[in-house]
XYZ file of C-alpha atoms in Angstrom:
452
model
C -21.429 -25.492 -44.408
C -22.210 -29.133 -43.704
C -19.828 -32.023 -43.270
C -20.246 -35.061 -45.422
C -21.335 -38.283 -43.804
C -23.527 -39.110 -40.839
C -22.521 -40.337 -37.388
C -23.824 -43.881 -36.979
C -24.318 -46.282 -34.043
C -20.745 -47.599 -34.461
C -19.405 -44.065 -33.773
C -21.234 -43.638 -30.429
C -18.412 -45.264 -28.440
C -16.050 -42.409 -29.458
C -18.160 -39.687 -27.825
C -18.162 -39.085 -24.067
C -20.059 -36.706 -21.815
C -18.467 -33.273 -21.475
C -21.271 -31.267 -19.891
C -24.637 -29.703 -20.656
C -26.726 -26.588 -20.395
C -30.479 -26.127 -20.427
C -30.777 -26.612 -24.195
C -27.853 -28.782 -25.345
C -25.758 -31.795 -24.376
C -22.010 -31.514 -25.082
C -20.011 -34.595 -26.083
C -16.239 -34.800 -26.354
C -14.494 -36.854 -29.058
C -12.114 -39.639 -27.961
C -11.620 -41.464 -31.281
C -8.902 -41.127 -33.927
C -10.607 -39.465 -36.913
C -8.473 -36.417 -37.907
C -11.571 -34.356 -38.804
C -13.073 -34.866 -35.323
C -9.975 -34.505 -33.110
C -10.127 -31.532 -30.755
C -13.875 -31.146 -31.346
C -17.041 -31.348 -29.285
C -20.508 -32.249 -30.533
C -23.507 -30.217 -29.423
C -26.761 -32.186 -29.451
C -30.200 -30.673 -28.855
C -32.246 -31.677 -25.822
C -35.974 -31.620 -25.219
C -37.711 -30.891 -21.920
C -39.634 -33.751 -20.321
C -42.126 -31.261 -18.853
C -43.787 -29.714 -21.903
C -45.377 -26.979 -19.774
C -41.945 -25.451 -19.092
C -40.733 -22.697 -21.474
C -38.078 -23.901 -23.916
C -34.658 -22.358 -23.270
C -33.718 -22.156 -26.942
C -35.498 -21.565 -30.200
C -35.740 -24.427 -32.696
C -38.390 -23.189 -35.106
C -39.673 -19.731 -35.930
C -43.252 -18.675 -35.308
C -44.784 -16.150 -37.707
C -43.933 -13.434 -35.137
C -40.301 -14.568 -35.007
C -40.157 -14.401 -38.792
C -41.298 -10.801 -38.413
C -38.666 -10.200 -35.723
C -35.705 -11.704 -37.628
C -36.941 -11.351 -41.203
C -34.306 -8.708 -42.021
C -31.634 -11.447 -41.719
C -32.463 -13.885 -44.567
C -29.691 -16.311 -43.511
C -31.396 -16.722 -40.155
C -34.881 -17.367 -41.529
C -33.444 -19.764 -44.149
C -31.449 -21.654 -41.502
C -34.609 -22.819 -39.714
C -35.552 -25.079 -42.639
C -32.023 -26.530 -42.665
C -32.095 -27.137 -38.889
C -29.000 -24.980 -38.315
C -30.527 -21.992 -36.518
C -28.007 -22.063 -33.630
C -25.095 -21.904 -36.050
C -26.664 -19.106 -38.141
C -27.573 -17.031 -35.062
C -24.021 -17.257 -33.682
C -22.506 -16.235 -37.037
C -25.016 -13.661 -38.337
C -26.156 -12.051 -35.087
C -23.950 -12.634 -32.043
C -20.576 -12.390 -33.816
C -21.566 -8.918 -35.052
C -21.857 -7.817 -31.415
C -19.190 -9.889 -29.677
C -16.566 -10.023 -32.446
C -16.221 -12.623 -35.206
C -12.849 -13.773 -33.808
C -14.515 -14.668 -30.493
C -17.467 -16.643 -31.873
C -17.217 -20.147 -33.356
C -20.274 -20.979 -35.453
C -19.217 -24.605 -35.890
C -20.120 -27.064 -38.640
C -23.239 -29.197 -38.934
C -22.790 -32.955 -38.925
C -25.480 -35.550 -39.570
C -26.496 -37.918 -36.744
C -28.563 -41.089 -37.056
C -31.331 -42.082 -34.654
C -29.300 -45.143 -33.614
C -26.323 -42.916 -32.776
C -28.484 -40.712 -30.541
C -30.096 -43.718 -28.823
C -26.712 -45.224 -27.963
C -25.170 -41.924 -26.888
C -28.062 -41.276 -24.505
C -27.574 -44.702 -22.947
C -23.767 -44.282 -22.728
C -23.815 -40.887 -21.010
C -26.718 -41.542 -18.636
C -24.526 -42.245 -15.587
C -22.359 -39.183 -16.236
C -25.268 -36.724 -16.273
C -26.429 -35.009 -13.046
C -29.688 -36.627 -11.873
C -31.617 -33.340 -11.959
C -30.607 -32.824 -15.604
C -31.754 -36.369 -16.488
C -35.113 -35.690 -14.794
C -35.535 -32.389 -16.633
C -34.536 -33.293 -20.200
C -33.474 -35.942 -22.669
C -31.685 -35.973 -26.027
C -33.946 -34.936 -28.906
C -33.875 -38.178 -30.859
C -35.884 -36.698 -33.739
C -32.913 -34.479 -34.591
C -30.907 -35.418 -37.690
C -27.890 -33.166 -37.058
C -25.548 -31.924 -34.351
C -23.135 -29.018 -34.258
C -19.428 -29.796 -34.366
C -17.356 -27.034 -32.762
C -13.788 -26.665 -31.533
C -13.223 -27.890 -27.995
C -12.317 -24.560 -26.412
C -11.090 -26.318 -23.282
C -8.083 -27.301 -25.425
C -5.577 -25.099 -27.217
C -5.887 -25.720 -30.958
C -2.733 -27.158 -32.468
C -1.186 -27.906 -29.078
C 2.542 -28.420 -29.551
C 3.634 -31.704 -28.018
C 4.373 -31.401 -24.331
C 2.429 -28.157 -23.933
C -0.371 -28.543 -21.408
C -3.563 -26.497 -21.510
C -5.626 -25.002 -18.692
C -9.041 -23.639 -19.647
C -11.601 -21.727 -17.629
C -15.309 -21.414 -18.393
C -17.071 -18.414 -16.851
C -20.806 -17.798 -17.020
C -20.553 -14.118 -16.114
C -24.313 -13.280 -16.019
C -25.631 -9.684 -16.198
C -22.859 -7.171 -15.546
C -24.800 -3.940 -15.019
C -27.586 -2.423 -12.926
C -30.599 -1.350 -15.013
C -31.644 2.302 -15.014
C -34.769 2.050 -17.168
C -37.571 4.563 -16.544
C -40.050 1.699 -17.030
C -39.074 -0.043 -13.774
C -41.895 0.448 -11.272
C -41.241 2.225 -7.940
C -41.844 -0.966 -5.931
C -39.128 -2.684 -7.998
C -36.583 0.140 -7.706
C -34.275 -2.204 -5.746
C -33.260 -3.552 -9.193
C -31.339 -0.298 -9.718
C -29.233 -0.944 -6.596
C -28.834 -4.730 -6.229
C -27.737 -7.053 -9.043
C -30.215 -9.477 -10.543
C -27.690 -12.269 -9.845
C -27.580 -11.533 -6.099
C -31.375 -11.304 -5.797
C -31.842 -14.551 -7.741
C -29.362 -16.291 -5.419
C -31.639 -15.648 -2.438
C -34.683 -17.029 -4.233
C -32.721 -20.130 -5.289
C -31.549 -20.633 -1.692
C -35.136 -20.337 -0.427
C -36.297 -22.881 -3.021
C -33.548 -25.342 -2.049
C -31.774 -25.176 -5.411
C -28.501 -24.142 -3.745
C -27.189 -24.750 -0.223
C -25.545 -21.356 0.180
C -25.600 -18.069 -1.690
C -22.633 -17.155 -3.866
C -20.288 -14.303 -2.993
C -19.742 -13.604 -6.693
C -20.694 -10.102 -7.815
C -20.905 -9.681 -11.620
C -20.238 -5.946 -11.180
C -16.729 -6.850 -9.980
C -15.973 -9.001 -13.013
C -17.240 -6.356 -15.466
C -15.687 -3.413 -13.589
C -12.621 -2.952 -15.791
C -10.574 -2.876 -12.551
C -8.004 -5.645 -12.259
C -8.331 -5.670 -8.440
C -12.100 -6.178 -8.624
C -11.748 -8.828 -11.347
C -9.435 -10.654 -8.912
C -12.111 -10.470 -6.192
C -14.686 -11.969 -8.592
C -12.363 -14.860 -9.536
C -11.636 -15.627 -5.855
C -15.349 -15.773 -5.062
C -15.828 -18.510 -7.688
C -13.577 -20.886 -5.769
C -15.899 -21.106 -2.742
C -19.182 -21.336 -4.697
C -18.628 -22.128 -8.390
C -22.274 -23.172 -8.943
C -22.724 -23.149 -12.730
C -20.663 -19.992 -13.164
C -17.128 -21.374 -13.076
C -15.362 -24.494 -14.321
C -11.697 -25.369 -14.817
C -10.393 -27.903 -17.347
C -6.893 -29.384 -17.524
C -6.082 -30.763 -20.995
C -9.801 -30.921 -21.753
C -10.808 -32.756 -18.559
C -12.959 -31.067 -15.931
C -11.073 -30.689 -12.626
C -13.186 -28.075 -10.832
C -16.862 -27.033 -10.902
C -20.046 -28.878 -11.779
C -20.383 -31.276 -14.704
C -23.816 -30.127 -15.720
C -23.870 -26.838 -13.883
C -25.580 -28.266 -10.817
C -22.752 -28.143 -8.257
C -23.129 -25.397 -5.725
C -20.756 -26.642 -3.045
C -17.074 -27.417 -3.183
C -15.578 -29.756 -0.659
C -11.974 -29.036 0.387
C -10.779 -32.334 -1.139
C -12.052 -31.273 -4.567
C -10.348 -27.887 -4.209
C -7.069 -29.513 -3.124
C -7.175 -31.952 -6.054
C -7.880 -29.098 -8.479
C -4.967 -27.049 -7.098
C -2.704 -30.087 -7.342
C -3.678 -30.632 -11.015
C -3.201 -26.947 -11.811
C 0.189 -26.877 -10.150
C 1.308 -30.076 -11.899
C 0.325 -28.827 -15.340
C 1.235 -25.156 -15.072
C 3.641 -24.857 -12.157
C 1.237 -22.279 -10.713
C -0.018 -21.974 -7.154
C -3.563 -20.634 -6.670
C -2.603 -16.938 -6.212
C -0.527 -17.111 -9.427
C -3.397 -18.733 -11.316
C -5.875 -16.089 -10.102
C -3.385 -13.405 -11.175
C -3.009 -15.037 -14.634
C -6.757 -15.302 -15.215
C -7.471 -11.789 -13.918
C -4.713 -10.296 -16.070
C -5.968 -12.102 -19.218
C -9.559 -10.902 -18.639
C -8.337 -7.364 -17.909
C -5.858 -7.194 -20.797
C -8.081 -8.811 -23.454
C -11.032 -6.479 -22.853
C -13.399 -9.249 -24.041
C -15.933 -8.466 -21.334
C -16.299 -4.949 -22.750
C -17.968 -6.333 -25.890
C -20.132 -8.607 -23.771
C -21.265 -5.768 -21.502
C -22.097 -3.522 -24.469
C -24.227 -6.338 -25.913
C -25.989 -6.925 -22.578
C -26.794 -3.208 -22.408
C -28.825 -3.453 -25.616
C -31.559 -4.179 -23.059
C -32.173 -0.514 -22.224
C -35.909 -0.895 -21.463
C -35.614 -3.738 -18.911
C -38.166 -6.569 -19.093
C -40.681 -4.214 -17.394
C -40.597 -2.066 -20.525
C -39.889 -4.711 -23.177
C -42.867 -6.881 -22.179
C -45.243 -4.183 -23.478
C -43.572 -4.210 -26.902
C -43.932 -8.001 -26.945
C -47.714 -7.595 -26.690
C -47.546 -5.019 -29.513
C -45.831 -7.610 -31.735
C -48.264 -10.446 -31.013
C -51.245 -8.045 -31.252
C -52.681 -9.157 -27.903
C -54.123 -7.028 -25.067
C -51.341 -6.322 -22.555
C -51.843 -8.487 -19.463
C -49.411 -6.309 -17.479
C -51.163 -2.950 -17.961
C -54.469 -4.200 -16.563
C -52.827 -4.580 -13.112
C -51.121 -1.172 -13.016
C -52.500 1.404 -10.550
C -49.655 3.957 -10.802
C -51.000 6.649 -13.184
C -47.546 7.967 -14.158
C -46.276 4.464 -14.967
C -49.437 3.651 -16.911
C -48.891 6.802 -18.992
C -45.350 5.613 -19.867
C -46.595 2.129 -20.760
C -49.399 3.597 -22.909
C -46.744 5.509 -24.878
C -44.890 2.219 -25.430
C -48.075 0.646 -26.766
C -48.427 3.498 -29.275
C -44.977 2.891 -30.813
C -44.886 1.792 -34.488
C -44.263 -1.916 -35.150
C -40.687 -1.456 -36.400
C -39.722 0.272 -33.114
C -41.394 -2.486 -31.066
C -39.551 -5.138 -33.091
C -36.171 -3.451 -32.569
C -36.601 -3.091 -28.787
C -37.676 -6.740 -28.343
C -34.955 -7.955 -30.730
C -32.328 -6.048 -28.709
C -33.762 -7.481 -25.490
C -33.440 -11.070 -26.805
C -29.874 -10.501 -28.083
C -29.054 -9.098 -24.638
C -30.656 -12.165 -22.989
C -28.291 -14.420 -24.978
C -25.334 -12.264 -23.887
C -26.405 -12.460 -20.222
C -26.583 -16.247 -20.402
C -23.565 -17.207 -22.524
C -20.162 -18.450 -21.297
C -16.658 -17.125 -21.825
C -13.943 -19.743 -22.373
C -10.329 -18.707 -21.823
C -7.576 -21.257 -22.392
C -3.904 -20.932 -21.460
C -0.646 -22.645 -22.293
C 2.908 -21.874 -21.308
C 4.859 -20.295 -24.181
C 7.643 -22.594 -25.357
C 11.136 -21.094 -25.574
C 11.607 -17.403 -26.302
C 9.466 -17.214 -29.436
C 7.564 -13.929 -29.836
C 5.877 -14.498 -33.201
C 2.824 -16.322 -31.822
C -0.667 -15.601 -33.204
C -1.982 -15.589 -29.633
C -2.013 -12.842 -27.009
C 0.050 -13.458 -23.914
C 0.502 -12.567 -20.248
C 3.879 -12.425 -18.507
C 3.625 -13.517 -14.871
C 6.315 -11.842 -12.772
C 5.823 -14.240 -9.862
C 6.978 -17.260 -11.908
C 8.861 -15.359 -14.642
C 6.965 -17.165 -17.364
C 4.844 -16.147 -20.361
C 1.436 -17.738 -20.977
C -0.435 -17.538 -24.257
C -4.192 -17.330 -24.063
C -7.229 -17.349 -26.347
C -10.833 -16.427 -25.616
C -14.142 -17.579 -27.111
C -17.811 -17.106 -26.331
C -19.992 -20.239 -26.280
C -23.701 -21.015 -25.685
C -25.006 -18.291 -27.987
C -28.486 -19.635 -28.687
C -31.374 -17.485 -29.884
C -33.981 -17.021 -27.158
C -37.600 -17.805 -28.112
C -39.927 -14.815 -28.426
C -42.647 -16.570 -26.421
C -40.276 -16.727 -23.445
C -40.894 -13.002 -22.838
C -43.817 -13.725 -20.475
C -41.646 -16.195 -18.545
C -38.877 -13.581 -18.238
C -41.360 -11.054 -16.875
C -42.911 -13.453 -14.324
C -39.504 -14.672 -13.127
C -38.243 -11.093 -12.796
C -41.238 -10.153 -10.622
C -40.831 -13.302 -8.532
C -37.110 -12.613 -7.896
C -37.639 -8.960 -6.938
C -40.755 -9.606 -4.832
C -38.988 -12.303 -2.834
C -35.931 -10.116 -2.242
C -37.874 -7.025 -1.158
C -40.205 -8.999 1.134
C -37.434 -10.933 2.821
C -34.756 -8.333 3.466
C -34.419 -9.479 7.068
C -33.762 -13.059 5.968
C -31.340 -11.818 3.311
C -29.372 -9.861 5.961
C -29.096 -12.880 8.262
C -27.732 -14.993 5.403
C -24.821 -12.578 4.972
C -23.458 -13.530 8.361
C -23.638 -17.291 7.771
C -22.229 -17.214 4.251
C -18.525 -17.447 5.103
C -15.734 -18.871 3.031
C -13.854 -22.032 3.822
C -10.993 -20.939 6.081
C -8.375 -23.033 4.296
C -9.401 -21.517 0.985
C -8.961 -17.971 2.319
C -5.496 -18.945 3.471
C -4.668 -20.304 0.009
C -5.872 -17.130 -1.665
C -3.813 -14.737 0.469
């Protein structure tokens, strides 16, 4: 479905910077048009360094048409430049739940609109994002979706707190295709290993205490531990919005440190809007995640990757009919036998395994948005689920949505494999360094006090 009309240069002043990921810039609407109120606009970006692998798919290669050809709506959407919308609706919602996925509506954008928007938001964007990418000014459409940092149809006087969590991969792989030298992957989370590589490369100034296995555990106590860890190192995994405005976490996902003043200001805003102190807020968020069960769907979707990249990469070479560049370096006879069996699989099996891997990759990289508002009066006929907080004797309604559900490009498979090897190799070769970091990675004392 496409909206009528096209956003022109005169409309640019009504759109402000909300945030961005690797593939898209998010703008928030500040004007008065009823059809745009409570919406955000997602605009495609392009990488300045063309040698870097694209983080989202914009067109389909002949191999991708083979991969997704059984979903005509997806193949057809490429010509209409609405692949992101079609993928969210026809693929991801089937796995995550249609009620949790917002496909959005396409809206036309003029070149002048994009030019002005880029100029207007320049100072709001993190410098490293500006250096890495710019708005794709050849695009003629954006995606208009609900602003999930707001509660739709907010009754007057009802404030909204929203939390965005990029949960990352919530399980340890057990694939038989993981080589012996990489067996650490079966014991240590990918997230933790990647943290140490990022620290070594200077991308972050301290490693996060967050453990995705806690968040996905199904245990309310462990979910609580995961939420607490976000407050000392939110990085790009955790953001809090009050009435649609960011009060905690990084604008473009680049913040890895939190200074105490920022934490204090965030707690002040939370308390003002919700009447909640930090322990109450952590309890509210943990209870909503636990009670809703939304991470169960996400984990099931992530686990579609049952071969690990060390297995799936071989099926990728089957699909593109190229000699496997991984097998030529294998000296382990038993492993080579397993990989040879993978290379003998029929095309339809190869397609399914790689397709599942890419769907899983989207699920490992997406964000969960949960928004809360205090329930007014004693009404019990709300369409929303709710949590009763004993500590403040108040009921909070909440709603959850998954965002950032882009299709991953097939040709990114080689990048995934190389990055995986780089992360594991660094971790296994630097275990001494990793151990010493544990001692220095302590939480801010005042924050611990607040959380107790």
